mmCIF file of C-alpha atoms in Angstrom:
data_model
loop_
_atom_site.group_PDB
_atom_site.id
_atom_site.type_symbol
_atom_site.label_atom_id
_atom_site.label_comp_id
_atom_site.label_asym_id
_atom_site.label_seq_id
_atom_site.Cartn_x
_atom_site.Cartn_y
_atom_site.Cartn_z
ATOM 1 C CA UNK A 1 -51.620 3.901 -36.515
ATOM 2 C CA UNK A 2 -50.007 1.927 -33.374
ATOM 3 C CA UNK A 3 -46.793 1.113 -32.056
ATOM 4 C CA UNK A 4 -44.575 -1.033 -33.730
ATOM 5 C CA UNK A 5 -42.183 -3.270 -32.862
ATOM 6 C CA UNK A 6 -39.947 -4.170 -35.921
ATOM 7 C CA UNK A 7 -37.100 -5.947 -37.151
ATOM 8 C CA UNK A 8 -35.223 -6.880 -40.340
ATOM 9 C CA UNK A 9 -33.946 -10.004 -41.785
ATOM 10 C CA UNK A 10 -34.880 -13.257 -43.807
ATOM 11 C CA UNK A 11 -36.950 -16.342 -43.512
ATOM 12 C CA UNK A 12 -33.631 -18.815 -44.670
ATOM 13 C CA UNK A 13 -31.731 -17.352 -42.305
ATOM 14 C CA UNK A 14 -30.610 -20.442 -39.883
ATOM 15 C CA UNK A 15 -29.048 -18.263 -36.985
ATOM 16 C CA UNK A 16 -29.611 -14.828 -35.977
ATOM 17 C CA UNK A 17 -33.218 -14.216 -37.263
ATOM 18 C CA UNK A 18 -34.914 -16.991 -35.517
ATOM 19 C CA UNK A 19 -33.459 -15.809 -32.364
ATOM 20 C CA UNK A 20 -34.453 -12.533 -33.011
ATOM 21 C CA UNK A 21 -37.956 -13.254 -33.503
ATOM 22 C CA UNK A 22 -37.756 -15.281 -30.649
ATOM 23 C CA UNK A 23 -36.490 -12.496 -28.641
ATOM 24 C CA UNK A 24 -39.729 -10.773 -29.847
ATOM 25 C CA UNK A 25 -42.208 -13.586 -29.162
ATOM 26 C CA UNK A 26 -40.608 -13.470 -24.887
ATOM 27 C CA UNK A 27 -41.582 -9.655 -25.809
ATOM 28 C CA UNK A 28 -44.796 -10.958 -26.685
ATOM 29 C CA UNK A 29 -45.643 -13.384 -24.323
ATOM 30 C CA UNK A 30 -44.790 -10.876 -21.329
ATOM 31 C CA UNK A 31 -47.001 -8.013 -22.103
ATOM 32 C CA UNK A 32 -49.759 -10.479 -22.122
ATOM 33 C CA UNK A 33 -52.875 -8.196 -23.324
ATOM 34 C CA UNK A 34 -51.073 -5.486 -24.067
ATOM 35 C CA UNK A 35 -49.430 -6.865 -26.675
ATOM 36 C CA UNK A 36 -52.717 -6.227 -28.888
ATOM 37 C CA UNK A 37 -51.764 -2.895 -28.566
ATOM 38 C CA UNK A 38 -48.839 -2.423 -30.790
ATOM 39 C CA UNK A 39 -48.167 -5.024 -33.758
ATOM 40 C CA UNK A 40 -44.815 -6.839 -34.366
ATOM 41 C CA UNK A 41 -43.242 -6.569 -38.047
ATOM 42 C CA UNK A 42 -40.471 -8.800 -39.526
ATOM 43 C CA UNK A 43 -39.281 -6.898 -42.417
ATOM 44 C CA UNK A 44 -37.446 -8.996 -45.161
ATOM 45 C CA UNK A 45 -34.481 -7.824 -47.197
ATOM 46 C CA UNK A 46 -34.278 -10.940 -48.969
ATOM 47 C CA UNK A 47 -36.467 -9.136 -51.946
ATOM 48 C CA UNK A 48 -35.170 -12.723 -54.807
ATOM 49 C CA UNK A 49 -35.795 -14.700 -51.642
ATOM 50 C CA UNK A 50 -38.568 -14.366 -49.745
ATOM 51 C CA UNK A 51 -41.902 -14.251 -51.447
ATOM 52 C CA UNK A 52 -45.447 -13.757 -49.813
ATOM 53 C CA UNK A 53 -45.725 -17.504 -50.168
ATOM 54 C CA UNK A 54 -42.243 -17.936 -48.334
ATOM 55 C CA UNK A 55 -43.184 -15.041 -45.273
ATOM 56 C CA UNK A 56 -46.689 -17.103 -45.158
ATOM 57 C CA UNK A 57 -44.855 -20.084 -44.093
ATOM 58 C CA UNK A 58 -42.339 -18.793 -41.629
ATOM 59 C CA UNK A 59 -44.821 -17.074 -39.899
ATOM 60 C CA UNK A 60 -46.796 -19.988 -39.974
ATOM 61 C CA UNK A 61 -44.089 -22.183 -38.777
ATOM 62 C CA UNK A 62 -43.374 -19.880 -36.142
ATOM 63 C CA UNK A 63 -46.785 -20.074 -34.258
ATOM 64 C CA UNK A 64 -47.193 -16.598 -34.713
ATOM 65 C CA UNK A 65 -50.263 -14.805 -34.200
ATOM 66 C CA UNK A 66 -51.995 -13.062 -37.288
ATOM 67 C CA UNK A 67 -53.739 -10.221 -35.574
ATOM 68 C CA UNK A 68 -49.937 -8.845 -34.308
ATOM 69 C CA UNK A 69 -47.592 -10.247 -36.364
ATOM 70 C CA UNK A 70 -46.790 -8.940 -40.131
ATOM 71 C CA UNK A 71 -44.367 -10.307 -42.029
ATOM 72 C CA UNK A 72 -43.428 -7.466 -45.100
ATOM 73 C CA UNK A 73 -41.340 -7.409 -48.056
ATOM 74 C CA UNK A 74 -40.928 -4.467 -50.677
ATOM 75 C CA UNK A 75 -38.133 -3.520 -53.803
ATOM 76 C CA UNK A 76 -34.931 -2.927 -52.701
ATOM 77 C CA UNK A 77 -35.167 0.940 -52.992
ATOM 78 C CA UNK A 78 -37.699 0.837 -50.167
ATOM 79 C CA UNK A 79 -35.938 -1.584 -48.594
ATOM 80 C CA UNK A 80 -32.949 0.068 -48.317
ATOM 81 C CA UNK A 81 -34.751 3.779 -47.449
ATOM 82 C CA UNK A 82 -36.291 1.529 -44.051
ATOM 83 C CA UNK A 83 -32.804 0.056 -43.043
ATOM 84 C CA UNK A 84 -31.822 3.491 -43.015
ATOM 85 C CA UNK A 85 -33.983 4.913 -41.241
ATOM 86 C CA UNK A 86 -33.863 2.504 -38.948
ATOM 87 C CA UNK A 87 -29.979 1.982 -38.848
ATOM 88 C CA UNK A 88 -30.034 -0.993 -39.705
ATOM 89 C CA UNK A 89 -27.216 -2.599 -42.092
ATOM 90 C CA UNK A 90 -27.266 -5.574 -44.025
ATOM 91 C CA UNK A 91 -24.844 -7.279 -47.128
ATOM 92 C CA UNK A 92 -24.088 -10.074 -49.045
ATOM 93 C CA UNK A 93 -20.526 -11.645 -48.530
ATOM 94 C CA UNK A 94 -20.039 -15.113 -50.389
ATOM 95 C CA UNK A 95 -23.256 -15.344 -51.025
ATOM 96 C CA UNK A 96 -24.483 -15.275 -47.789
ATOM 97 C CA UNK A 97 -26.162 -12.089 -45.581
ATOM 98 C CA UNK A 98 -24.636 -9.860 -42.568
ATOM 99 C CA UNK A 99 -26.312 -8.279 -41.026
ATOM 100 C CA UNK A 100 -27.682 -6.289 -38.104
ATOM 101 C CA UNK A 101 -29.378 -7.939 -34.618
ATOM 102 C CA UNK A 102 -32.216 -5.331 -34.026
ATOM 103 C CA UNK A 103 -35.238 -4.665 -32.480
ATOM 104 C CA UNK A 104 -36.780 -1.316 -32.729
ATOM 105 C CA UNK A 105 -39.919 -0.083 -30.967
ATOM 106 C CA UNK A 106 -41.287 2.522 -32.822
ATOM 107 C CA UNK A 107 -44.406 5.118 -31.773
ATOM 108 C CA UNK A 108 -47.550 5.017 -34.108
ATOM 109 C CA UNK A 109 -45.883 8.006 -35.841
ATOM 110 C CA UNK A 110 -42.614 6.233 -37.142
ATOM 111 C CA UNK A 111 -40.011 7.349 -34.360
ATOM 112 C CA UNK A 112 -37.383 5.699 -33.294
ATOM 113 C CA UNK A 113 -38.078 4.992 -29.050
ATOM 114 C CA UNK A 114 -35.646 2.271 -28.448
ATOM 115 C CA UNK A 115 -33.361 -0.079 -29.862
ATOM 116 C CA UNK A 116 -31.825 -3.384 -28.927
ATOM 117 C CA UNK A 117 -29.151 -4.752 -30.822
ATOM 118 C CA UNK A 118 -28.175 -7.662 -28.906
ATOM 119 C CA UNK A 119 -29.058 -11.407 -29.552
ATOM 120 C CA UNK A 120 -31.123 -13.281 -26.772
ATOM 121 C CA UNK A 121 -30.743 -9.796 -24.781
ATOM 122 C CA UNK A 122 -32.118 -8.754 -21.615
ATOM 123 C CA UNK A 123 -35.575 -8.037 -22.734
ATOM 124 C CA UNK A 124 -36.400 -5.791 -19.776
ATOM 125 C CA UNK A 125 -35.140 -2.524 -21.007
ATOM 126 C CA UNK A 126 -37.516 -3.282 -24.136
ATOM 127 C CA UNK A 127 -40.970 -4.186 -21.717
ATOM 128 C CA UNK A 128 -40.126 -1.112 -20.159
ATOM 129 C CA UNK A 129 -40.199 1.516 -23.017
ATOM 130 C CA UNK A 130 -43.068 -0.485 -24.388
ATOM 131 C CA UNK A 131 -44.966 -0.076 -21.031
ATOM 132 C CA UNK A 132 -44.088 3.936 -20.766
ATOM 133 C CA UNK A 133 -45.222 4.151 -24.312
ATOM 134 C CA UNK A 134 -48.824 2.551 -23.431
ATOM 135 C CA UNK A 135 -48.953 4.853 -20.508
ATOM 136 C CA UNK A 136 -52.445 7.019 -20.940
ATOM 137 C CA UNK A 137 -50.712 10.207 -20.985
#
């Protein structure tokens, strides 16, 4: 029922997922208040890999704040229908996952408002659709 700011990936992942969420936490930290007002969702689609236990922990070791943040993981047919719809691609090669940099900021009915597909990215572009989406209207 709110904004959402969401990515993909897995809590092993030693390279482009931690800057990714970090990328979201400078989100976070520079909407000050306003970032009650839409949550923040790592999505896993490490379904063997990362168990509740395992998403408990990186969000723990993370510092990251349980009244925005949700770490999620589901089967792999709904994991795959959400990279879709979200354009996001992901795959195993030698045992080890590619996959998509993104950050999408969704409206409190699902739709896609803006994307950023960049790691450590200007975040500006992002504050900005955020703030025009929290805009009484």
């Amino acid at each position: 029922g709110k904004p959402r700011l969401i990515t993909m990936g897995f809590t092993s992942c030693k390279f482009a997922c931690p800057r990714i969420i970090s990328d979201m936490q400078r989100i976070e930290k520079e909407l000050g208040a306003d970032a009650d007002k839409i949550g923040f969702l790592f999505f896993s689609f490490d379904t063997e890999g990362d168990s509740p236990a395992q998403m408990k922990s990186a969000k723990q070791e993370n510092q990251l704040r349980e009244d925005r943040w949700t770490f999620a993981v589901s089967t792999g047919p709904i994991v795959r229908q959400l990279a879709v719809a979200l354009d996001f691609k992901f795959q195993t090669v030698d045992g080890f996952f590619a996959h998509s940099n993104l950050i999408a900021l969704l409206d409190a009915e699902g739709n896609i408002l803006h994307r950023e597909e960049a790691l450590g990215a200007d975040i500006e572009p992002t504050l900005k659709a955020i703030r025009q989406l929290l805009q009484p209207r």
